[in-house]
Tab-separated table of C-alpha atoms and ligand atoms in Angstrom:
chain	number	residue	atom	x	y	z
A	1	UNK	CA	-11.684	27.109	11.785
A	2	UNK	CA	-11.008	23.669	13.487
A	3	UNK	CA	-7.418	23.000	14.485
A	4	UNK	CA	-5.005	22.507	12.405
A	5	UNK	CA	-2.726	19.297	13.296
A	6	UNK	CA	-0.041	19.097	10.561
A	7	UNK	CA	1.760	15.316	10.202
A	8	UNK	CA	4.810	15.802	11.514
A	9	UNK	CA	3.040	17.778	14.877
A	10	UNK	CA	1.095	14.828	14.814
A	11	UNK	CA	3.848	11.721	15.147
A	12	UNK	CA	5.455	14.259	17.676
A	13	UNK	CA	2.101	14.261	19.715
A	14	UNK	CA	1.911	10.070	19.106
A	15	UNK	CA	5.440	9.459	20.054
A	16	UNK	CA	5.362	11.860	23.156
A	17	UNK	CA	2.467	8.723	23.769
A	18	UNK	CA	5.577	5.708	24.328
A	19	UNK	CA	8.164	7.435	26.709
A	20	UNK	CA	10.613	5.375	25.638
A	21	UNK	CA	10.545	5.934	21.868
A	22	UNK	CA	13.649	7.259	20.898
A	23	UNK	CA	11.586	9.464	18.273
A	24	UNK	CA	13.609	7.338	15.331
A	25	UNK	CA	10.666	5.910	14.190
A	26	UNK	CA	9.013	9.586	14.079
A	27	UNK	CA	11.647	10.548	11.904
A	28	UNK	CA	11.348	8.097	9.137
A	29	UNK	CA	7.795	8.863	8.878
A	30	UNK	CA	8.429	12.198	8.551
A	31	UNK	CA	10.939	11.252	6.118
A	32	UNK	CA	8.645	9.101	4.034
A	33	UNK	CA	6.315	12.247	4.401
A	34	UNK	CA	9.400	14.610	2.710
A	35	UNK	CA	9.835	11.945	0.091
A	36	UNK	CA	6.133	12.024	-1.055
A	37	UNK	CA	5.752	15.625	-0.975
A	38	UNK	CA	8.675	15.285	-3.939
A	39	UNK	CA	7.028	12.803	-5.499
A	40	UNK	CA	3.981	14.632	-5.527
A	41	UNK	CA	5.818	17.795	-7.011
A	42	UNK	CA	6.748	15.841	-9.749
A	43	UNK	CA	3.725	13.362	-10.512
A	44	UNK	CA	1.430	16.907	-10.856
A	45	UNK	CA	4.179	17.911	-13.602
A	46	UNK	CA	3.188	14.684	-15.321
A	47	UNK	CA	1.442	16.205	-18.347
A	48	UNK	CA	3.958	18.649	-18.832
A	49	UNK	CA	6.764	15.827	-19.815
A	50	UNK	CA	6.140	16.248	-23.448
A	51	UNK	CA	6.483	20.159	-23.292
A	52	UNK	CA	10.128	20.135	-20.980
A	53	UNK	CA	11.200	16.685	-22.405
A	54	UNK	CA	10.267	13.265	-23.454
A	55	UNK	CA	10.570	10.646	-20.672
A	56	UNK	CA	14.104	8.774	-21.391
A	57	UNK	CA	15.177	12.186	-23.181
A	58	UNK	CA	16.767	15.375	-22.462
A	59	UNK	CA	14.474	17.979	-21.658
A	60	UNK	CA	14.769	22.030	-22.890
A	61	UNK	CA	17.448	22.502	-20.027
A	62	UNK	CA	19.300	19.757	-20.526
A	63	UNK	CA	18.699	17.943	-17.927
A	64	UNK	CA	17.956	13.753	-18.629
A	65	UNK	CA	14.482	13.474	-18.056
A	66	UNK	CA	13.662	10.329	-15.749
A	67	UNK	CA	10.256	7.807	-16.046
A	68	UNK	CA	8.106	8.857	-12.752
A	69	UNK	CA	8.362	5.553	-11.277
A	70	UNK	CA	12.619	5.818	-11.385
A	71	UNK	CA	11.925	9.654	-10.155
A	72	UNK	CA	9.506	8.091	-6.953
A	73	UNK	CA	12.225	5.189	-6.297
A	74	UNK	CA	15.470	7.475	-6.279
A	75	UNK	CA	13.716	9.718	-4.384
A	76	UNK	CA	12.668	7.351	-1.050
A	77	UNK	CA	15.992	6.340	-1.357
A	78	UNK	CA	17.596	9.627	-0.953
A	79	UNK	CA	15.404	10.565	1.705
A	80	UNK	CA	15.928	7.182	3.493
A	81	UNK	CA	20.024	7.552	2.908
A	82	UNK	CA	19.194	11.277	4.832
A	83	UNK	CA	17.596	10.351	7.386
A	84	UNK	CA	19.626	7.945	9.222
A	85	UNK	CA	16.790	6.305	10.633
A	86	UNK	CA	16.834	3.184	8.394
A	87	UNK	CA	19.362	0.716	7.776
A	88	UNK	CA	17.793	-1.108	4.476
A	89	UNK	CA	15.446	-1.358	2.262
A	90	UNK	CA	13.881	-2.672	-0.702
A	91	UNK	CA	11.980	-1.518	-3.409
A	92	UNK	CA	9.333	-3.475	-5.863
A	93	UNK	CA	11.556	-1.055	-8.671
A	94	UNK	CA	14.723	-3.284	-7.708
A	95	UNK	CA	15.572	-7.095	-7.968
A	96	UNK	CA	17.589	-6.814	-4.529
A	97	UNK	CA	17.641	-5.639	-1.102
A	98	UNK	CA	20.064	-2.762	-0.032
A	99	UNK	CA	22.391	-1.948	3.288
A	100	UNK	CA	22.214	1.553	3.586
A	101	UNK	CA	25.671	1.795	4.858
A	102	UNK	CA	26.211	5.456	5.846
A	103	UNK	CA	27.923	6.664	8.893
A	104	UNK	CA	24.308	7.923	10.100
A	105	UNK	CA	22.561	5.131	9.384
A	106	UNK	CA	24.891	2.176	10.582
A	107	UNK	CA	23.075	1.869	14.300
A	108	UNK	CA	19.392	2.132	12.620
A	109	UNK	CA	16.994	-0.584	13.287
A	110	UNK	CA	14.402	0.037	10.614
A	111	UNK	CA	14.552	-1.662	7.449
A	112	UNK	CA	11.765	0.321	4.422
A	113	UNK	CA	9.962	-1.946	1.559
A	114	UNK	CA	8.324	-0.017	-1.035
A	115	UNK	CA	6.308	0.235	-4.094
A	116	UNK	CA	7.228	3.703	-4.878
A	117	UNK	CA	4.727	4.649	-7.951
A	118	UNK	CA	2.059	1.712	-7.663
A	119	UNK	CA	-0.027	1.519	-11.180
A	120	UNK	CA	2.652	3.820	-13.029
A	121	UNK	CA	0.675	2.528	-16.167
A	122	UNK	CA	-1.958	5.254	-15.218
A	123	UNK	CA	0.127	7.967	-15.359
A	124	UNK	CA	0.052	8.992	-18.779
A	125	UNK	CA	-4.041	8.914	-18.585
A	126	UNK	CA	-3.853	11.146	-15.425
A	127	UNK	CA	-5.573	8.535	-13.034
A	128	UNK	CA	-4.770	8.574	-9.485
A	129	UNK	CA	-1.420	6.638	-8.409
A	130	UNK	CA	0.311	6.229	-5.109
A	131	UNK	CA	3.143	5.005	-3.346
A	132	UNK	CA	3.076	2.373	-0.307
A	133	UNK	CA	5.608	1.749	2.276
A	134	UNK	CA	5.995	-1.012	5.062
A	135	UNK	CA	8.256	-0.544	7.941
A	136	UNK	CA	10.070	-3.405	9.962
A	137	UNK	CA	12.505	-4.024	13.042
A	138	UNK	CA	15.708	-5.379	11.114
A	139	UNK	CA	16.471	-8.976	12.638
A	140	UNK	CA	20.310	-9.249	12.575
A	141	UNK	CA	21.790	-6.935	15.189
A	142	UNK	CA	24.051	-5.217	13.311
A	143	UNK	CA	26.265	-4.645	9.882
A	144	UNK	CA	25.111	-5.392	6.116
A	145	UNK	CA	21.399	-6.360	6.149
A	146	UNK	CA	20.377	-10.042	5.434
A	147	UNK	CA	16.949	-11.037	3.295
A	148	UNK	CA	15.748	-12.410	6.410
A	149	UNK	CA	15.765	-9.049	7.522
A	150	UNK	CA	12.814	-8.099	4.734
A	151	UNK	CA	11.613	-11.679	4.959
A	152	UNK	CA	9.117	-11.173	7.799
A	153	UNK	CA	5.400	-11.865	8.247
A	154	UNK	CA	3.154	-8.810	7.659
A	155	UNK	CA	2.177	-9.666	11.326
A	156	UNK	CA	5.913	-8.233	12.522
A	157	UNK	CA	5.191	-4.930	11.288
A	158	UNK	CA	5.867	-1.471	12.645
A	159	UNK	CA	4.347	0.750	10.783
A	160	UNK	CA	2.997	1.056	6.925
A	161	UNK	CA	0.895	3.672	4.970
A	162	UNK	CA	0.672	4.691	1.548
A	163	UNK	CA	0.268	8.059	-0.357
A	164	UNK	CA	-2.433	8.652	-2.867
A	165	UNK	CA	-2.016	10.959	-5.427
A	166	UNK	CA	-5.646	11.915	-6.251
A	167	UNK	CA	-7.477	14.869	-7.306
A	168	UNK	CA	-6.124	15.986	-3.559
A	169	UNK	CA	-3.278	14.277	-2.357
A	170	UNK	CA	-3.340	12.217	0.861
A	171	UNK	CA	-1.166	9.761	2.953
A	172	UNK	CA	-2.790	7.543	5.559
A	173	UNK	CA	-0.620	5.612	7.610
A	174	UNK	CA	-0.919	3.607	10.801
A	175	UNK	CA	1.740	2.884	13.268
A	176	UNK	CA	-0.631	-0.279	14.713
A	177	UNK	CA	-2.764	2.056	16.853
A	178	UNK	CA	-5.433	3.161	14.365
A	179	UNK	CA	-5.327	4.960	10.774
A	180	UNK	CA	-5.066	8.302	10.406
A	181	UNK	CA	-5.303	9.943	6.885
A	182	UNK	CA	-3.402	13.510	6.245
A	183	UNK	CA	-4.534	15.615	3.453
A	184	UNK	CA	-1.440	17.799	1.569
A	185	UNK	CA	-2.228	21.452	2.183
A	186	UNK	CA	-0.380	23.167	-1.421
A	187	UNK	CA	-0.899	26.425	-0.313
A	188	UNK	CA	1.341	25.813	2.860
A	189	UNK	CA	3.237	22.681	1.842
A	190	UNK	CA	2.233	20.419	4.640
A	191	UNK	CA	0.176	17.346	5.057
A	192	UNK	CA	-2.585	18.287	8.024
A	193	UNK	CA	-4.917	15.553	9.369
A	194	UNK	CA	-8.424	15.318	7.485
A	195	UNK	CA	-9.208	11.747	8.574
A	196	UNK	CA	-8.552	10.948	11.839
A	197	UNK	CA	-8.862	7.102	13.019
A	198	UNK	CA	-10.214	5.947	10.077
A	199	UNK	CA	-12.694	3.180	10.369
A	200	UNK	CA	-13.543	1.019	7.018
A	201	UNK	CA	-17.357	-0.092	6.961
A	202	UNK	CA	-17.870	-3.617	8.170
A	203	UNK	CA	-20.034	-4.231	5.061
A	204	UNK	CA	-20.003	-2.262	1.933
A	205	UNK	CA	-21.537	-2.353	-1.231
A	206	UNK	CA	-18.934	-2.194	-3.639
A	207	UNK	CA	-16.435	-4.835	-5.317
A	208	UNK	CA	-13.478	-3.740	-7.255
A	209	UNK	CA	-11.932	-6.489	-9.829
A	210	UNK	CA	-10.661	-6.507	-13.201
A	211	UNK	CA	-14.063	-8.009	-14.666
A	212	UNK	CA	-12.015	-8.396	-18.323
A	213	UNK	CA	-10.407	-11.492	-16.326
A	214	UNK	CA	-13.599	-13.064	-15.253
A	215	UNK	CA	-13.159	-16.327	-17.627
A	216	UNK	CA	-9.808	-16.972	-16.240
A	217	UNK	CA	-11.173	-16.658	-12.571
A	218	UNK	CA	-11.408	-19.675	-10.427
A	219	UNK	CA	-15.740	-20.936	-9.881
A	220	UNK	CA	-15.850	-19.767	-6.569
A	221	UNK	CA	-14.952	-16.427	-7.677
A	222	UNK	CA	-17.414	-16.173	-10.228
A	223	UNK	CA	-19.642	-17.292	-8.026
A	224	UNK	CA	-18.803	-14.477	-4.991
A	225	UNK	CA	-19.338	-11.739	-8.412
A	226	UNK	CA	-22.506	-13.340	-9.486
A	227	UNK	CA	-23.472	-13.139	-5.565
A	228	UNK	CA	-22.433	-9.062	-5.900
A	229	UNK	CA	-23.976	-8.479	-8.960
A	230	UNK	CA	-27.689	-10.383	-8.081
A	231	UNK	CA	-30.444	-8.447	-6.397
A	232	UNK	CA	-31.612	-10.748	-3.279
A	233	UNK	CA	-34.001	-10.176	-0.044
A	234	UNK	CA	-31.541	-8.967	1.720
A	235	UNK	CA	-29.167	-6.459	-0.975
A	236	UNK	CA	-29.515	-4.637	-4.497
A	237	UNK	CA	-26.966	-5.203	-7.095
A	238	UNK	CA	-23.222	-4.114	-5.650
A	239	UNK	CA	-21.533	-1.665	-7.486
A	240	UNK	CA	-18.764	-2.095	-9.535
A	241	UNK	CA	-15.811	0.460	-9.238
A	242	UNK	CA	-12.571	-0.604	-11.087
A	243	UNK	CA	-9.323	1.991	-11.537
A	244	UNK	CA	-6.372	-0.242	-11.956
A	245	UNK	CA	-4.563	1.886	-9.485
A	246	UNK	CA	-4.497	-0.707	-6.322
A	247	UNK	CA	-4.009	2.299	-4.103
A	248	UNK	CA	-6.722	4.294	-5.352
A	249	UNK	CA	-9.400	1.009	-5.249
A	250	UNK	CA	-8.362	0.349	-1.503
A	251	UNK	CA	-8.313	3.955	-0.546
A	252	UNK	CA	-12.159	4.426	-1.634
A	253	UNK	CA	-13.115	0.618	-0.458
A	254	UNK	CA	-11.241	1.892	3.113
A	255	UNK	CA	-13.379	5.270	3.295
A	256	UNK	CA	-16.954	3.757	1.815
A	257	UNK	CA	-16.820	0.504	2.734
A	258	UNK	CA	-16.146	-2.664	-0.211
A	259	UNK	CA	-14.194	-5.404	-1.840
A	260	UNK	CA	-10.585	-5.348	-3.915
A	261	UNK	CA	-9.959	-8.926	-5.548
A	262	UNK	CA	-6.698	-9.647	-7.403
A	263	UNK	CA	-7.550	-13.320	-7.286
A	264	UNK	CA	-5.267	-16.449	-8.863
A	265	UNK	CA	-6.379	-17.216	-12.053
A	266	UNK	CA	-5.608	-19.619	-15.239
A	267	UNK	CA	-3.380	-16.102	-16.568
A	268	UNK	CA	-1.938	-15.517	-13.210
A	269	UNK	CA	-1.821	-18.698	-11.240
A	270	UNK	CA	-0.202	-16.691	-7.911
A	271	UNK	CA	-1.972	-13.776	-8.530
A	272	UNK	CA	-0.230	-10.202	-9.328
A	273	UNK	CA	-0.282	-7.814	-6.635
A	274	UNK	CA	3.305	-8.313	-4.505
A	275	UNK	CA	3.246	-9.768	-1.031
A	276	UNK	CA	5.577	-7.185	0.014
A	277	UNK	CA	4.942	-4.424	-1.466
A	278	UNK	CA	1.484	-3.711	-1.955
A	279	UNK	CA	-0.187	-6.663	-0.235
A	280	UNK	CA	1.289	-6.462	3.182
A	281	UNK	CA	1.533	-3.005	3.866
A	282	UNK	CA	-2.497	-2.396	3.112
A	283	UNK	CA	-3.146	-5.598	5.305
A	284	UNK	CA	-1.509	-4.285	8.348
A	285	UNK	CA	-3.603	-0.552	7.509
A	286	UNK	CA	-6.682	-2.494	6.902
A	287	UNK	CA	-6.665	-4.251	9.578
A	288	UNK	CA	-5.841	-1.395	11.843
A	289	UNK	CA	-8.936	0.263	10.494
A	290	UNK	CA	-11.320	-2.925	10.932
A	291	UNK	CA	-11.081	-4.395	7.574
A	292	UNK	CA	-9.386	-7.969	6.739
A	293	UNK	CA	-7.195	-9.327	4.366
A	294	UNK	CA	-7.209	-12.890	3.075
A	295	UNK	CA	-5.228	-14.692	0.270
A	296	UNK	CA	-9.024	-16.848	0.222
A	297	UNK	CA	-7.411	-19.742	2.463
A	298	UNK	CA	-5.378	-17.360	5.428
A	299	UNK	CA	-4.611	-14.096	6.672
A	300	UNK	CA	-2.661	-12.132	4.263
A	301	UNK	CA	-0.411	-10.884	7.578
A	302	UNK	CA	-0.082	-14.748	8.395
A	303	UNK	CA	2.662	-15.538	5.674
A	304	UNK	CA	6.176	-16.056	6.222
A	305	UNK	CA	7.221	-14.718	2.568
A	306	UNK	CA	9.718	-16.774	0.520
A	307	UNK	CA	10.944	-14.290	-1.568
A	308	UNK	CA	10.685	-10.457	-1.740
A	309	UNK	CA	8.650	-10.534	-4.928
A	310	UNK	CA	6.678	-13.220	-4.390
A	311	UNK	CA	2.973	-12.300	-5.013
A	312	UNK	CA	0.146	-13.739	-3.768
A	313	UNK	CA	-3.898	-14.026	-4.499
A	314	UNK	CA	-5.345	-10.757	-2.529
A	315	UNK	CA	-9.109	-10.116	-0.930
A	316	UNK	CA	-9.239	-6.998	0.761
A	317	UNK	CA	-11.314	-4.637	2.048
A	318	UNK	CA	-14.603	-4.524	4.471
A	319	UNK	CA	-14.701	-7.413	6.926
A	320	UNK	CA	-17.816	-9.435	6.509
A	321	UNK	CA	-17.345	-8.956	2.664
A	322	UNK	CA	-14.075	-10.449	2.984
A	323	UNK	CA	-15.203	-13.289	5.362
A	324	UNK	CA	-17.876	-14.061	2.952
A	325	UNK	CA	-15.419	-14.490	0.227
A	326	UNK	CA	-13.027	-16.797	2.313
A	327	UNK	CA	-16.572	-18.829	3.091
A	328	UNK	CA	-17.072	-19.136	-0.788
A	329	UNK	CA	-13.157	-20.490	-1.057
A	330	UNK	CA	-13.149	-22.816	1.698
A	331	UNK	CA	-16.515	-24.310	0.709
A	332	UNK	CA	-14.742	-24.734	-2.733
A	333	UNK	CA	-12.252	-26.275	-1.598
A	334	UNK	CA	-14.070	-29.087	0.582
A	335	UNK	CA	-16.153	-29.960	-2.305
A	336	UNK	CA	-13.080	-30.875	-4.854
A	337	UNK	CA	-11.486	-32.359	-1.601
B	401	AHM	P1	2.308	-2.140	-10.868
B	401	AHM	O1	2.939	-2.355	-9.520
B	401	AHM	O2	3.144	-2.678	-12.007
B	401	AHM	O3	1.877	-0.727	-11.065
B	401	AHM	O4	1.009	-3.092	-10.934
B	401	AHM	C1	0.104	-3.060	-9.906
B	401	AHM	C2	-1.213	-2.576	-10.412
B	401	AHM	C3	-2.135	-2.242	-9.293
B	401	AHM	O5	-2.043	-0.893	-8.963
B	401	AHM	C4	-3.485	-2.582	-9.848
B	401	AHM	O6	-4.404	-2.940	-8.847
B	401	AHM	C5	-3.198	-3.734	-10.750
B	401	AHM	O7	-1.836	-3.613	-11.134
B	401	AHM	C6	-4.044	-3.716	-11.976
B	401	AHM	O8	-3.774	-4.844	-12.733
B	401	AHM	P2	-4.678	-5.241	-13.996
B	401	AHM	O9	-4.376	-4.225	-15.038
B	401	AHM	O10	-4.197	-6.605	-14.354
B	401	AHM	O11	-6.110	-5.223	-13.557
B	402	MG	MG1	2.810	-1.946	-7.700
């Protein structure tokens, strides 16, 4: 048996790697890690809702029974409140930012964004789901937190990751020195490193897009899936692998190599997928792994956000597909001028 390296043994070894870390960083990951391991309890329990209790409804012990995505977004937020390590944060589940204003947390520097239960729609069809996090420096010094503390460029990250909840359950998370994937243990309860410095393929041969949408796509688009789908000299026919769960796509795209496109369209003229939520966070990781993100015209990591739910057109995935893509937009764009 290979050694064992469980995640929190793991950020111990990595910070024990900056001698000046004050190890609070280490413990919000570790706290994120607590959170998901809840989550995780609860999202396997998922079919079992109708037996102990109708979402909404009280279940045989009384108890109210909570929607899985409320469950996901209470949780983080308790284990963030514990865990004095962040002063703020925001969730994609709430219109708002919030201080956490504890006597523990009132000198922490980290502010948390999060998409706690990312394509929650699957749930109830027991497809893979996840939860993403992105982790920032706060801005202001001190006191209640200000948007411009969440307001920063994907570039100003610290440290992101997500958790998929798949037929095994993983989180992957970089701190901007590599990816490293963890794989949750049940037997013992811990998450112990499967994947270390995870490297996506530079070319792939896979493209993951809701196809239904392909009349409302812009030309260049269609063009880049007609590209994907034609046999040429040089490729066969790309598959084409489609969950709805944006985790789930970009965790397979990051380990085989491929494509995710949530493009703009005539439906969705900024796209869907959130900037800060889902978008950034899995820009920083791809990147970190090799991978690029691009909105078609710039770097995903490049924007300075307007507003925490703004969303914005997403290509991720394998570089040179990605660059190819970009080639396809910009060359649409000089020819309309
Ligand atoms: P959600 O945050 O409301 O769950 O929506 C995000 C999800 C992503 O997981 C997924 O990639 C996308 O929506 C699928 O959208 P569509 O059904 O339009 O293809
Ligand atoms: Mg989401």
């Amino acid at each position: 048996m290979g050694k064992l390296i469980t995640l929190d043994e793991f950020i111990y070894q990595r910070q024990k790697d900056f001698p000046f870390s004050t190890g609070e960083l280490s413990g919000l990951l570790r706290d994120i890690g607590v959170a998901s391991k809840i989550i995780n309890r609860e999202v396997n329990k998922a079919g079992l809702v109708d037996i102990t209790g109708l979402t909404g409804e009280v279940n045989v012990q009384g108890e109210a029974v909570q929607k899985l995505d409320e469950f996901a977004d209470a949780t983080l937020i308790d284990c963030l409140r514990n865990s004095g390590e962040a002063c703020g944060y925001a969730s994609e589940e709430q219109d708002s930012f919030h201080t956490i204003s504890t006597f523990d947390n009132a000198n922490a520097k980290y502010i948390v964004l999060f998409d706690p239960l990312d394509g929650s729609s699957n749930i109830d069809v027991n497809v893979s789901i996840g939860t993403i996090f992105a982790i920032y420096r706060r801005k202001t010094d001190a006191g209640e937190c200000k948007l411009g503390d969440f307001l920063q460029r994907g570039r100003e990250l610290v440290a992101a990751g997500y958790v998929i909840y798949g037929s095994s359950t993983m989180l992957v998370y970089t701190t901007g020195n590599g990816v490293n994937g963890f794989t949750l243990d049940p037997s013992i309860g811990e998450f112990c490193l499967s994947h270390p410095d995870i490297r996506i393929p530079e070319e792939g041969n896979m493209f993951s897009t809701n196809i239904g949408y392909y009349s409302f796509y812009p030309e260049y688009v269609k063009d880049y899936i007609r590209f994907c789908m034609d046999e040429t000299e040089d490729k066969k026919p790309y598959s084409l692998r489609y969950i709805g769960s944006f985790v789930a796509d970009f965790h397979r795209n990051l380990i085989k190599g491929g494509i995710f496109m949530y493009p703009a369209s005539k439906q969705q003229p900024e796209g869907k997928l959130r900037l800060m939520y889902e978008c950034n966070p899995l820009a920083f990781l791809v990147e970190q792994a090799g991978g690029r993100a691009t909105t078609g015209t710039r770097d995903i990591l490049d924007i300075y956000p307007d507003e925490l739910h703004q969303r914005v057109p997403l290509f991720i995935g394998s570089k040179h597909m990605v660059d190819m893509i970009e080639t396809y937009c910009t060359d649409a764009i000089l020819q309309t001028g």
